[in-house]
mmCIF file of C-alpha atoms in Angstrom:
data_model
loop_
_atom_site.group_PDB
_atom_site.id
_atom_site.type_symbol
_atom_site.label_atom_id
_atom_site.label_comp_id
_atom_site.label_asym_id
_atom_site.label_seq_id
_atom_site.Cartn_x
_atom_site.Cartn_y
_atom_site.Cartn_z
ATOM 1 C CA UNK C 1 -13.869 12.875 -24.397
ATOM 2 C CA UNK C 2 -10.622 13.450 -26.269
ATOM 3 C CA UNK C 3 -7.032 13.337 -25.095
ATOM 4 C CA UNK C 4 -4.489 15.568 -26.818
ATOM 5 C CA UNK C 5 -1.016 14.037 -26.758
ATOM 6 C CA UNK C 6 2.089 16.004 -27.668
ATOM 7 C CA UNK C 7 5.304 14.821 -29.277
ATOM 8 C CA UNK C 8 7.450 12.233 -27.563
ATOM 9 C CA UNK C 9 10.979 12.849 -26.291
ATOM 10 C CA UNK C 10 12.532 12.140 -29.682
ATOM 11 C CA UNK C 11 10.376 14.742 -31.392
ATOM 12 C CA UNK C 12 8.507 12.097 -33.341
ATOM 13 C CA UNK C 13 4.881 13.154 -33.884
ATOM 14 C CA UNK C 14 3.703 9.537 -33.962
ATOM 15 C CA UNK C 15 2.149 8.509 -30.657
ATOM 16 C CA UNK C 16 3.763 5.315 -29.264
ATOM 17 C CA UNK C 17 1.469 2.273 -29.162
ATOM 18 C CA UNK C 18 1.629 1.961 -25.370
ATOM 19 C CA UNK C 19 0.497 5.564 -24.976
ATOM 20 C CA UNK C 20 -2.383 4.961 -27.365
ATOM 21 C CA UNK C 21 -3.488 1.951 -25.343
ATOM 22 C CA UNK C 22 -3.303 3.855 -22.041
ATOM 23 C CA UNK C 23 -5.339 6.729 -23.378
ATOM 24 C CA UNK C 24 -7.857 4.444 -25.066
ATOM 25 C CA UNK C 25 -8.425 2.658 -21.746
ATOM 26 C CA UNK C 26 -8.815 5.959 -19.904
ATOM 27 C CA UNK C 27 -11.242 7.296 -22.501
ATOM 28 C CA UNK C 28 -13.290 4.088 -22.396
ATOM 29 C CA UNK C 29 -13.377 4.064 -18.594
ATOM 30 C CA UNK C 30 -14.522 7.679 -18.441
ATOM 31 C CA UNK C 31 -17.168 7.161 -21.107
ATOM 32 C CA UNK C 32 -18.581 4.091 -19.366
ATOM 33 C CA UNK C 33 -18.562 5.805 -15.970
ATOM 34 C CA UNK C 34 -20.326 8.936 -17.219
ATOM 35 C CA UNK C 35 -22.883 6.997 -19.282
ATOM 36 C CA UNK C 36 -23.624 4.970 -16.164
ATOM 37 C CA UNK C 37 -24.466 8.114 -14.215
ATOM 38 C CA UNK C 38 -21.208 8.649 -12.336
ATOM 39 C CA UNK C 39 -20.617 12.195 -11.127
ATOM 40 C CA UNK C 40 -17.149 11.538 -9.723
ATOM 41 C CA UNK C 41 -14.385 9.468 -11.334
ATOM 42 C CA UNK C 42 -11.116 8.508 -9.651
ATOM 43 C CA UNK C 43 -7.929 7.074 -11.176
ATOM 44 C CA UNK C 44 -4.955 5.622 -9.294
ATOM 45 C CA UNK C 45 -1.790 4.806 -11.234
ATOM 46 C CA UNK C 46 1.898 4.115 -10.753
ATOM 47 C CA UNK C 47 4.551 6.699 -11.507
ATOM 48 C CA UNK C 48 7.668 4.536 -11.658
ATOM 49 C CA UNK C 49 9.898 4.841 -14.732
ATOM 50 C CA UNK C 50 8.404 1.698 -16.203
ATOM 51 C CA UNK C 51 4.879 3.136 -16.103
ATOM 52 C CA UNK C 52 5.409 6.712 -17.236
ATOM 53 C CA UNK C 53 4.043 7.498 -20.643
ATOM 54 C CA UNK C 54 6.777 8.225 -23.230
ATOM 55 C CA UNK C 55 5.228 11.571 -24.151
ATOM 56 C CA UNK C 56 4.665 12.817 -20.592
ATOM 57 C CA UNK C 57 3.227 11.884 -17.220
ATOM 58 C CA UNK C 58 -0.293 10.550 -17.032
ATOM 59 C CA UNK C 59 -1.244 13.103 -14.382
ATOM 60 C CA UNK C 60 -0.461 15.890 -16.862
ATOM 61 C CA UNK C 61 -3.040 14.553 -19.299
ATOM 62 C CA UNK C 62 -5.672 14.092 -16.597
ATOM 63 C CA UNK C 63 -5.028 17.581 -15.231
ATOM 64 C CA UNK C 64 -5.739 19.112 -18.642
ATOM 65 C CA UNK C 65 -9.331 17.824 -18.501
ATOM 66 C CA UNK C 66 -9.954 18.882 -14.917
ATOM 67 C CA UNK C 67 -8.689 16.027 -12.729
ATOM 68 C CA UNK C 68 -6.981 17.014 -9.482
ATOM 69 C CA UNK C 69 -4.490 15.038 -7.391
ATOM 70 C CA UNK C 70 -6.125 13.845 -4.167
ATOM 71 C CA UNK C 71 -3.535 11.411 -2.809
ATOM 72 C CA UNK C 72 0.118 10.572 -3.356
ATOM 73 C CA UNK C 73 1.528 7.359 -1.887
ATOM 74 C CA UNK C 74 5.104 6.158 -2.015
ATOM 75 C CA UNK C 75 5.687 2.472 -2.711
ATOM 76 C CA UNK C 76 8.419 0.748 -0.695
ATOM 77 C CA UNK C 77 9.853 -2.745 -0.849
ATOM 78 C CA UNK C 78 11.358 -4.587 2.133
ATOM 79 C CA UNK C 79 13.021 -7.960 2.555
ATOM 80 C CA UNK C 80 10.968 -10.389 4.679
ATOM 81 C CA UNK C 81 13.927 -12.101 6.363
ATOM 82 C CA UNK C 82 15.657 -8.848 7.248
ATOM 83 C CA UNK C 83 12.377 -7.343 8.454
ATOM 84 C CA UNK C 84 11.561 -10.392 10.562
ATOM 85 C CA UNK C 85 14.957 -10.419 12.297
ATOM 86 C CA UNK C 86 15.200 -6.641 12.711
ATOM 87 C CA UNK C 87 11.602 -6.376 13.911
ATOM 88 C CA UNK C 88 12.133 -9.112 16.489
ATOM 89 C CA UNK C 89 15.241 -7.432 17.891
ATOM 90 C CA UNK C 90 13.531 -4.047 17.954
ATOM 91 C CA UNK C 91 10.493 -5.402 19.795
ATOM 92 C CA UNK C 92 12.666 -7.168 22.386
ATOM 93 C CA UNK C 93 14.456 -3.903 23.160
ATOM 94 C CA UNK C 94 11.203 -1.955 23.388
ATOM 95 C CA UNK C 95 9.617 -4.542 25.669
ATOM 96 C CA UNK C 96 12.607 -4.470 28.005
ATOM 97 C CA UNK C 97 12.263 -0.691 28.228
ATOM 98 C CA UNK C 98 8.600 -1.028 29.131
ATOM 99 C CA UNK C 99 7.456 0.705 25.948
ATOM 100 C CA UNK C 100 5.024 -2.061 24.974
ATOM 101 C CA UNK C 101 1.865 -2.615 27.078
ATOM 102 C CA UNK C 102 1.811 -6.061 28.658
ATOM 103 C CA UNK C 103 -1.708 -6.894 27.466
ATOM 104 C CA UNK C 104 -0.883 -6.551 23.758
ATOM 105 C CA UNK C 105 -0.468 -9.457 21.366
ATOM 106 C CA UNK C 106 -0.033 -10.133 17.679
ATOM 107 C CA UNK C 107 -2.531 -12.536 16.147
ATOM 108 C CA UNK C 108 -4.180 -13.029 12.748
ATOM 109 C CA UNK C 109 -7.558 -12.566 11.098
ATOM 110 C CA UNK C 110 -8.085 -16.287 11.555
ATOM 111 C CA UNK C 111 -8.472 -15.597 15.290
ATOM 112 C CA UNK C 112 -10.550 -12.412 15.018
ATOM 113 C CA UNK C 113 -14.163 -12.123 13.812
ATOM 114 C CA UNK C 114 -14.061 -10.561 10.362
ATOM 115 C CA UNK C 115 -16.941 -8.241 11.218
ATOM 116 C CA UNK C 116 -14.897 -6.828 14.082
ATOM 117 C CA UNK C 117 -11.848 -6.385 11.857
ATOM 118 C CA UNK C 118 -13.997 -4.878 9.092
ATOM 119 C CA UNK C 119 -15.483 -2.343 11.506
ATOM 120 C CA UNK C 120 -11.973 -1.346 12.614
ATOM 121 C CA UNK C 121 -10.727 -0.892 9.047
ATOM 122 C CA UNK C 122 -13.836 1.068 8.035
ATOM 123 C CA UNK C 123 -12.613 3.933 10.188
ATOM 124 C CA UNK C 124 -10.120 4.630 7.373
ATOM 125 C CA UNK C 125 -11.350 2.579 4.397
ATOM 126 C CA UNK C 126 -14.994 2.791 3.340
ATOM 127 C CA UNK C 127 -15.061 -0.850 2.175
ATOM 128 C CA UNK C 128 -13.302 -2.198 5.258
ATOM 129 C CA UNK C 129 -11.075 -5.121 4.404
ATOM 130 C CA UNK C 130 -11.429 -4.390 0.692
ATOM 131 C CA UNK C 131 -12.061 -6.588 -2.308
ATOM 132 C CA UNK C 132 -10.287 -9.892 -2.796
ATOM 133 C CA UNK C 133 -7.271 -9.446 -5.039
ATOM 134 C CA UNK C 134 -4.701 -11.887 -6.387
ATOM 135 C CA UNK C 135 -3.811 -14.937 -4.326
ATOM 136 C CA UNK C 136 -5.142 -13.905 -0.927
ATOM 137 C CA UNK C 137 -4.401 -15.542 2.387
ATOM 138 C CA UNK C 138 -6.735 -13.173 4.209
ATOM 139 C CA UNK C 139 -6.955 -15.275 7.354
ATOM 140 C CA UNK C 140 -3.174 -15.029 7.757
ATOM 141 C CA UNK C 141 -3.070 -11.224 7.734
ATOM 142 C CA UNK C 142 -1.635 -9.906 11.042
ATOM 143 C CA UNK C 143 -3.826 -8.151 13.607
ATOM 144 C CA UNK C 144 -2.527 -6.327 16.676
ATOM 145 C CA UNK C 145 -4.659 -6.477 19.807
ATOM 146 C CA UNK C 146 -4.649 -4.453 23.036
ATOM 147 C CA UNK C 147 -6.744 -6.557 25.354
ATOM 148 C CA UNK C 148 -9.840 -7.321 23.273
ATOM 149 C CA UNK C 149 -9.522 -4.172 21.157
ATOM 150 C CA UNK C 150 -8.020 -4.171 17.657
ATOM 151 C CA UNK C 151 -5.391 -1.448 17.409
ATOM 152 C CA UNK C 152 -3.739 -2.386 14.114
ATOM 153 C CA UNK C 153 -4.226 -4.518 11.025
ATOM 154 C CA UNK C 154 -2.349 -5.249 7.796
ATOM 155 C CA UNK C 155 -4.146 -6.526 4.690
ATOM 156 C CA UNK C 156 -2.210 -7.940 1.761
ATOM 157 C CA UNK C 157 -2.168 -10.435 -1.078
ATOM 158 C CA UNK C 158 0.366 -12.430 -3.024
ATOM 159 C CA UNK C 159 1.494 -10.245 -5.937
ATOM 160 C CA UNK C 160 3.688 -12.944 -7.492
ATOM 161 C CA UNK C 161 5.886 -15.868 -6.503
ATOM 162 C CA UNK C 162 8.343 -13.693 -4.577
ATOM 163 C CA UNK C 163 6.413 -10.632 -3.416
ATOM 164 C CA UNK C 164 3.440 -9.929 -1.188
ATOM 165 C CA UNK C 165 1.728 -6.582 -1.706
ATOM 166 C CA UNK C 166 0.277 -4.832 1.325
ATOM 167 C CA UNK C 167 -2.874 -2.994 0.284
ATOM 168 C CA UNK C 168 -3.855 -1.534 3.666
ATOM 169 C CA UNK C 169 -2.149 -0.649 6.920
ATOM 170 C CA UNK C 170 -4.291 0.759 9.693
ATOM 171 C CA UNK C 171 -3.034 1.662 13.156
ATOM 172 C CA UNK C 172 -5.079 3.382 15.852
ATOM 173 C CA UNK C 173 -3.807 7.002 16.157
ATOM 174 C CA UNK C 174 -2.933 6.471 19.816
ATOM 175 C CA UNK C 175 -0.369 3.825 18.862
ATOM 176 C CA UNK C 176 1.166 5.360 15.747
ATOM 177 C CA UNK C 177 4.780 6.467 15.430
ATOM 178 C CA UNK C 178 5.895 3.932 17.995
ATOM 179 C CA UNK C 179 6.119 0.176 18.413
ATOM 180 C CA UNK C 180 2.781 -0.896 16.873
ATOM 181 C CA UNK C 181 3.467 -0.568 13.147
ATOM 182 C CA UNK C 182 6.943 -2.199 13.200
ATOM 183 C CA UNK C 183 5.460 -5.127 15.132
ATOM 184 C CA UNK C 184 2.691 -5.502 12.537
ATOM 185 C CA UNK C 185 5.108 -5.496 9.603
ATOM 186 C CA UNK C 186 7.490 -7.885 11.350
ATOM 187 C CA UNK C 187 4.542 -10.206 11.940
ATOM 188 C CA UNK C 188 3.583 -9.995 8.276
ATOM 189 C CA UNK C 189 7.184 -10.867 7.352
ATOM 190 C CA UNK C 190 7.048 -13.997 9.475
ATOM 191 C CA UNK C 191 3.688 -15.089 8.062
ATOM 192 C CA UNK C 192 4.301 -14.354 4.403
ATOM 193 C CA UNK C 193 7.907 -15.507 4.577
ATOM 194 C CA UNK C 194 6.582 -18.996 5.301
ATOM 195 C CA UNK C 195 4.842 -18.881 1.911
ATOM 196 C CA UNK C 196 8.176 -18.244 0.202
ATOM 197 C CA UNK C 197 7.642 -14.522 -0.368
ATOM 198 C CA UNK C 198 10.997 -12.796 0.000
ATOM 199 C CA UNK C 199 9.684 -9.263 -0.456
ATOM 200 C CA UNK C 200 6.859 -7.154 0.936
ATOM 201 C CA UNK C 201 5.674 -4.180 -1.066
ATOM 202 C CA UNK C 202 3.546 -1.482 0.516
ATOM 203 C CA UNK C 203 2.175 1.927 -0.468
ATOM 204 C CA UNK C 204 1.964 4.565 2.218
ATOM 205 C CA UNK C 205 1.155 8.231 2.682
ATOM 206 C CA UNK C 206 4.126 9.569 4.617
ATOM 207 C CA UNK C 207 2.072 12.454 6.006
ATOM 208 C CA UNK C 208 -0.064 9.939 7.925
ATOM 209 C CA UNK C 209 2.622 7.532 9.132
ATOM 210 C CA UNK C 210 5.851 9.518 9.011
ATOM 211 C CA UNK C 211 7.276 7.626 11.984
ATOM 212 C CA UNK C 212 6.747 4.277 10.299
ATOM 213 C CA UNK C 213 8.382 5.427 7.065
ATOM 214 C CA UNK C 214 11.383 6.639 9.074
ATOM 215 C CA UNK C 215 11.703 3.253 10.779
ATOM 216 C CA UNK C 216 11.244 1.404 7.490
ATOM 217 C CA UNK C 217 14.020 3.354 5.822
ATOM 218 C CA UNK C 218 16.473 3.343 8.712
ATOM 219 C CA UNK C 219 15.997 -0.091 10.228
ATOM 220 C CA UNK C 220 14.263 -2.258 7.614
ATOM 221 C CA UNK C 221 16.302 -0.990 4.646
ATOM 222 C CA UNK C 222 13.121 -0.149 2.722
ATOM 223 C CA UNK C 223 13.684 1.006 -0.848
ATOM 224 C CA UNK C 224 11.241 3.226 -2.687
ATOM 225 C CA UNK C 225 10.285 1.575 -5.991
ATOM 226 C CA UNK C 226 7.241 3.483 -7.172
ATOM 227 C CA UNK C 227 4.741 6.260 -6.483
ATOM 228 C CA UNK C 228 0.974 5.906 -6.601
ATOM 229 C CA UNK C 229 -1.019 8.980 -7.535
ATOM 230 C CA UNK C 230 -4.795 9.223 -7.181
ATOM 231 C CA UNK C 231 -6.697 11.847 -9.176
#
C-alpha cells in the first residue's frame, strides 16, 4: 500500500519528517491488519491545528485509497470548578421547578455492579465500558440512576496532571436534552476535581446530543479544542 504525498505549503517537494512518520505508521497498520485477515479497517484521528499534516489533512490521504468518513466528533474542554458550581445551580433550579424526578440520584460505578453498567453502555458501545486507558479511576465515574435503572453514565480517565478525558457519555434517549447530562457532567467535575484535575475534555457527536452541546457552550463555557474524525 503506497501513499502519495504532494508538496507542502511552502512548495518544497521534500516531505516533512512528521508526515513521513504518520504515513509510515498508517501503512504499517494497514499492512498488519490486512495480513491478519481484517476485512474492515478503521482510523480515528485528531484534526486540531497541531495534528494536521503539513502537506494536507490526513482524511484527504485516506480518502484517496477508498476510506470514507463514518463519524465526526467535536472535542470540547470545560473547567471543573465552573462546571461544578454552574451545574449545581442549574440542578437546584430544575428541581424546584419539578423537572427532575424525585427518585433519581447520582452515584458512581463503585456503587453499581459493573456487569449492569456494562450492559447499559453496550446499547451504544459494543465493548461496554471500554478498555482501560491512562490513569483510570473507573470506580469513581458518575452513574445516574432512576430508581434501580441506570439512565446515564460517564466514563473517563486521567489524561495528564490537569485534565481528565471523557471517553464515553451515554444517556437513555428518554432523558436526553434535559437535566440528565448536565447533572452527569457536574458530578464528574466534583469527582475529578478532587483529584486536582482542573479541566474535563470530551468528544461528542452534536447530532446525537445537540441539547447537551448547547448547554455546554452557553452555561459551562465549553471551548472547542479539536475534532475527531473516524474513517
